[in-house]
């Protein structure tokens, strides 16, 4: 567990002191991508729990959008974390594995 905390410390605090971080993405250490709004759950705390309040629209992030996003992260020298989550269930996006591959191949490679 200590290795995990050290890695998080390095990512958030030490990286925040770099010139690149201060110049391009001040204060931004995590980006959350909502790659689908589709959800099959009915959680009490979520508007989707009641289809009269919020209907599922079966909307999904396109691979083109992920490509553009990845390139912008690289151009802006983003060094933080990217979370695939949001208000939908990511595995309901049929392109989930392609999205992860794009992010890993483009952004992951830029930070090695």
PDB file of C-alpha atoms in Angstrom:
ATOM      1  CA  UNK A   1       0.000   0.000   0.000  1.00  0.00           C
ATOM      2  CA  UNK A   2       2.869   2.398   0.687  1.00  0.00           C
ATOM      3  CA  UNK A   3       4.019   2.035  -2.934  1.00  0.00           C
ATOM      4  CA  UNK A   4       0.581   3.163  -4.064  1.00  0.00           C
ATOM      5  CA  UNK A   5       0.670   6.262  -1.848  1.00  0.00           C
ATOM      6  CA  UNK A   6       4.178   7.119  -3.013  1.00  0.00           C
ATOM      7  CA  UNK A   7       3.107   6.873  -6.651  1.00  0.00           C
ATOM      8  CA  UNK A   8       0.107   9.145  -5.995  1.00  0.00           C
ATOM      9  CA  UNK A   9       2.328  11.623  -4.159  1.00  0.00           C
ATOM     10  CA  UNK A  10       4.780  11.671  -7.052  1.00  0.00           C
ATOM     11  CA  UNK A  11       2.025  12.192  -9.610  1.00  0.00           C
ATOM     12  CA  UNK A  12       0.159  14.973  -7.827  1.00  0.00           C
ATOM     13  CA  UNK A  13       2.644  16.918  -5.751  1.00  0.00           C
ATOM     14  CA  UNK A  14       5.995  16.531  -7.437  1.00  0.00           C
ATOM     15  CA  UNK A  15       4.529  16.843 -10.950  1.00  0.00           C
ATOM     16  CA  UNK A  16       2.643  19.956  -9.894  1.00  0.00           C
ATOM     17  CA  UNK A  17       5.994  21.650  -9.331  1.00  0.00           C
ATOM     18  CA  UNK A  18       7.213  21.127 -12.904  1.00  0.00           C
ATOM     19  CA  UNK A  19       7.302  24.081 -15.291  1.00  0.00           C
ATOM     20  CA  UNK A  20       5.175  22.212 -17.816  1.00  0.00           C
ATOM     21  CA  UNK A  21       2.377  21.638 -15.302  1.00  0.00           C
ATOM     22  CA  UNK A  22       2.415  25.233 -14.092  1.00  0.00           C
ATOM     23  CA  UNK A  23       2.393  26.591 -17.638  1.00  0.00           C
ATOM     24  CA  UNK A  24      -0.205  24.340 -19.246  1.00  0.00           C
ATOM     25  CA  UNK A  25      -2.575  22.663 -16.816  1.00  0.00           C
ATOM     26  CA  UNK A  26      -2.453  24.522 -13.540  1.00  0.00           C
ATOM     27  CA  UNK A  27      -4.139  22.510 -10.815  1.00  0.00           C
ATOM     28  CA  UNK A  28      -5.449  19.767 -13.106  1.00  0.00           C
ATOM     29  CA  UNK A  29      -4.375  16.353 -11.882  1.00  0.00           C
ATOM     30  CA  UNK A  30      -7.345  14.150 -12.855  1.00  0.00           C
ATOM     31  CA  UNK A  31      -9.605  14.051 -15.890  1.00  0.00           C
ATOM     32  CA  UNK A  32     -12.754  11.971 -15.702  1.00  0.00           C
ATOM     33  CA  UNK A  33     -14.120  10.718 -19.010  1.00  0.00           C
ATOM     34  CA  UNK A  34     -17.759   9.757 -19.184  1.00  0.00           C
ATOM     35  CA  UNK A  35     -17.717   7.550 -22.271  1.00  0.00           C
ATOM     36  CA  UNK A  36     -21.400   6.676 -22.043  1.00  0.00           C
ATOM     37  CA  UNK A  37     -24.409   8.025 -20.272  1.00  0.00           C
ATOM     38  CA  UNK A  38     -26.191   4.687 -20.557  1.00  0.00           C
ATOM     39  CA  UNK A  39     -26.860   2.926 -17.274  1.00  0.00           C
ATOM     40  CA  UNK A  40     -28.824  -0.167 -16.290  1.00  0.00           C
ATOM     41  CA  UNK A  41     -28.902   0.581 -12.569  1.00  0.00           C
ATOM     42  CA  UNK A  42     -31.577   2.356 -10.584  1.00  0.00           C
ATOM     43  CA  UNK A  43     -29.626   3.920  -7.723  1.00  0.00           C
ATOM     44  CA  UNK A  44     -31.694   6.027  -5.329  1.00  0.00           C
ATOM     45  CA  UNK A  45     -29.182   8.913  -5.307  1.00  0.00           C
ATOM     46  CA  UNK A  46     -29.006   9.203  -9.118  1.00  0.00           C
ATOM     47  CA  UNK A  47     -31.509  10.975 -11.393  1.00  0.00           C
ATOM     48  CA  UNK A  48     -31.444   7.862 -13.570  1.00  0.00           C
ATOM     49  CA  UNK A  49     -33.076   5.939 -10.766  1.00  0.00           C
ATOM     50  CA  UNK A  50     -36.336   7.405 -12.012  1.00  0.00           C
ATOM     51  CA  UNK A  51     -36.809   7.194 -15.825  1.00  0.00           C
ATOM     52  CA  UNK A  52     -39.404   9.981 -15.616  1.00  0.00           C
ATOM     53  CA  UNK A  53     -36.673  12.325 -14.352  1.00  0.00           C
ATOM     54  CA  UNK A  54     -33.786  11.179 -16.550  1.00  0.00           C
ATOM     55  CA  UNK A  55     -34.230   8.751 -19.411  1.00  0.00           C
ATOM     56  CA  UNK A  56     -31.297   6.787 -20.771  1.00  0.00           C
ATOM     57  CA  UNK A  57     -30.516   8.164 -24.212  1.00  0.00           C
ATOM     58  CA  UNK A  58     -27.939   5.553 -25.230  1.00  0.00           C
ATOM     59  CA  UNK A  59     -25.281   8.213 -25.928  1.00  0.00           C
ATOM     60  CA  UNK A  60     -21.639   7.143 -26.276  1.00  0.00           C
ATOM     61  CA  UNK A  61     -18.324   8.974 -26.740  1.00  0.00           C
ATOM     62  CA  UNK A  62     -16.964   8.397 -30.245  1.00  0.00           C
ATOM     63  CA  UNK A  63     -13.491   7.096 -31.043  1.00  0.00           C
ATOM     64  CA  UNK A  64     -12.833  10.347 -32.937  1.00  0.00           C
ATOM     65  CA  UNK A  65     -13.520  12.317 -29.762  1.00  0.00           C
ATOM     66  CA  UNK A  66     -11.137  10.081 -27.799  1.00  0.00           C
ATOM     67  CA  UNK A  67      -8.435  10.587 -30.463  1.00  0.00           C
ATOM     68  CA  UNK A  68      -8.847  14.380 -30.312  1.00  0.00           C
ATOM     69  CA  UNK A  69      -8.864  14.320 -26.505  1.00  0.00           C
ATOM     70  CA  UNK A  70      -5.677  12.207 -26.426  1.00  0.00           C
ATOM     71  CA  UNK A  71      -3.856  14.515 -28.802  1.00  0.00           C
ATOM     72  CA  UNK A  72      -4.844  17.584 -26.782  1.00  0.00           C
ATOM     73  CA  UNK A  73      -3.579  15.943 -23.578  1.00  0.00           C
ATOM     74  CA  UNK A  74      -0.242  15.269 -25.251  1.00  0.00           C
ATOM     75  CA  UNK A  75      -0.068  18.798 -26.715  1.00  0.00           C
ATOM     76  CA  UNK A  76      -0.829  20.286 -23.298  1.00  0.00           C
ATOM     77  CA  UNK A  77       1.686  17.986 -21.575  1.00  0.00           C
ATOM     78  CA  UNK A  78      -0.923  16.507 -19.240  1.00  0.00           C
ATOM     79  CA  UNK A  79       0.756  14.225 -16.676  1.00  0.00           C
ATOM     80  CA  UNK A  80      -2.149  13.406 -14.372  1.00  0.00           C
ATOM     81  CA  UNK A  81      -4.607  10.540 -14.237  1.00  0.00           C
ATOM     82  CA  UNK A  82      -7.443   9.774 -16.612  1.00  0.00           C
ATOM     83  CA  UNK A  83     -10.421   7.978 -15.122  1.00  0.00           C
ATOM     84  CA  UNK A  84     -13.008   6.286 -17.294  1.00  0.00           C
ATOM     85  CA  UNK A  85     -16.120   6.595 -15.185  1.00  0.00           C
ATOM     86  CA  UNK A  86     -18.809   9.237 -14.959  1.00  0.00           C
ATOM     87  CA  UNK A  87     -22.541   8.737 -14.655  1.00  0.00           C
ATOM     88  CA  UNK A  88     -22.802   5.767 -17.009  1.00  0.00           C
ATOM     89  CA  UNK A  89     -21.494   2.231 -17.041  1.00  0.00           C
ATOM     90  CA  UNK A  90     -18.316   2.326 -19.184  1.00  0.00           C
ATOM     91  CA  UNK A  91     -18.636  -1.292 -20.297  1.00  0.00           C
ATOM     92  CA  UNK A  92     -21.922  -0.442 -22.011  1.00  0.00           C
ATOM     93  CA  UNK A  93     -19.934   1.525 -24.598  1.00  0.00           C
ATOM     94  CA  UNK A  94     -19.187  -1.046 -27.310  1.00  0.00           C
ATOM     95  CA  UNK A  95     -15.869   0.710 -28.024  1.00  0.00           C
ATOM     96  CA  UNK A  96     -14.523   0.504 -24.447  1.00  0.00           C
ATOM     97  CA  UNK A  97     -11.504  -1.614 -25.381  1.00  0.00           C
ATOM     98  CA  UNK A  98     -10.627   0.612 -28.341  1.00  0.00           C
ATOM     99  CA  UNK A  99     -10.944   3.688 -26.108  1.00  0.00           C
ATOM    100  CA  UNK A 100      -8.573   2.211 -23.536  1.00  0.00           C
ATOM    101  CA  UNK A 101      -6.152   1.188 -26.302  1.00  0.00           C
ATOM    102  CA  UNK A 102      -6.139   4.716 -27.787  1.00  0.00           C
ATOM    103  CA  UNK A 103      -5.531   6.326 -24.400  1.00  0.00           C
ATOM    104  CA  UNK A 104      -2.791   3.841 -23.525  1.00  0.00           C
ATOM    105  CA  UNK A 105      -1.048   4.009 -26.898  1.00  0.00           C
ATOM    106  CA  UNK A 106      -1.125   7.787 -27.233  1.00  0.00           C
ATOM    107  CA  UNK A 107      -1.066   9.292 -23.757  1.00  0.00           C
ATOM    108  CA  UNK A 108       0.651   6.353 -22.044  1.00  0.00           C
ATOM    109  CA  UNK A 109       3.463   6.357 -24.586  1.00  0.00           C
ATOM    110  CA  UNK A 110       3.952  10.116 -24.196  1.00  0.00           C
ATOM    111  CA  UNK A 111       4.706   9.681 -20.481  1.00  0.00           C
ATOM    112  CA  UNK A 112       7.110   6.752 -20.602  1.00  0.00           C
TER     113      UNK A 112
END
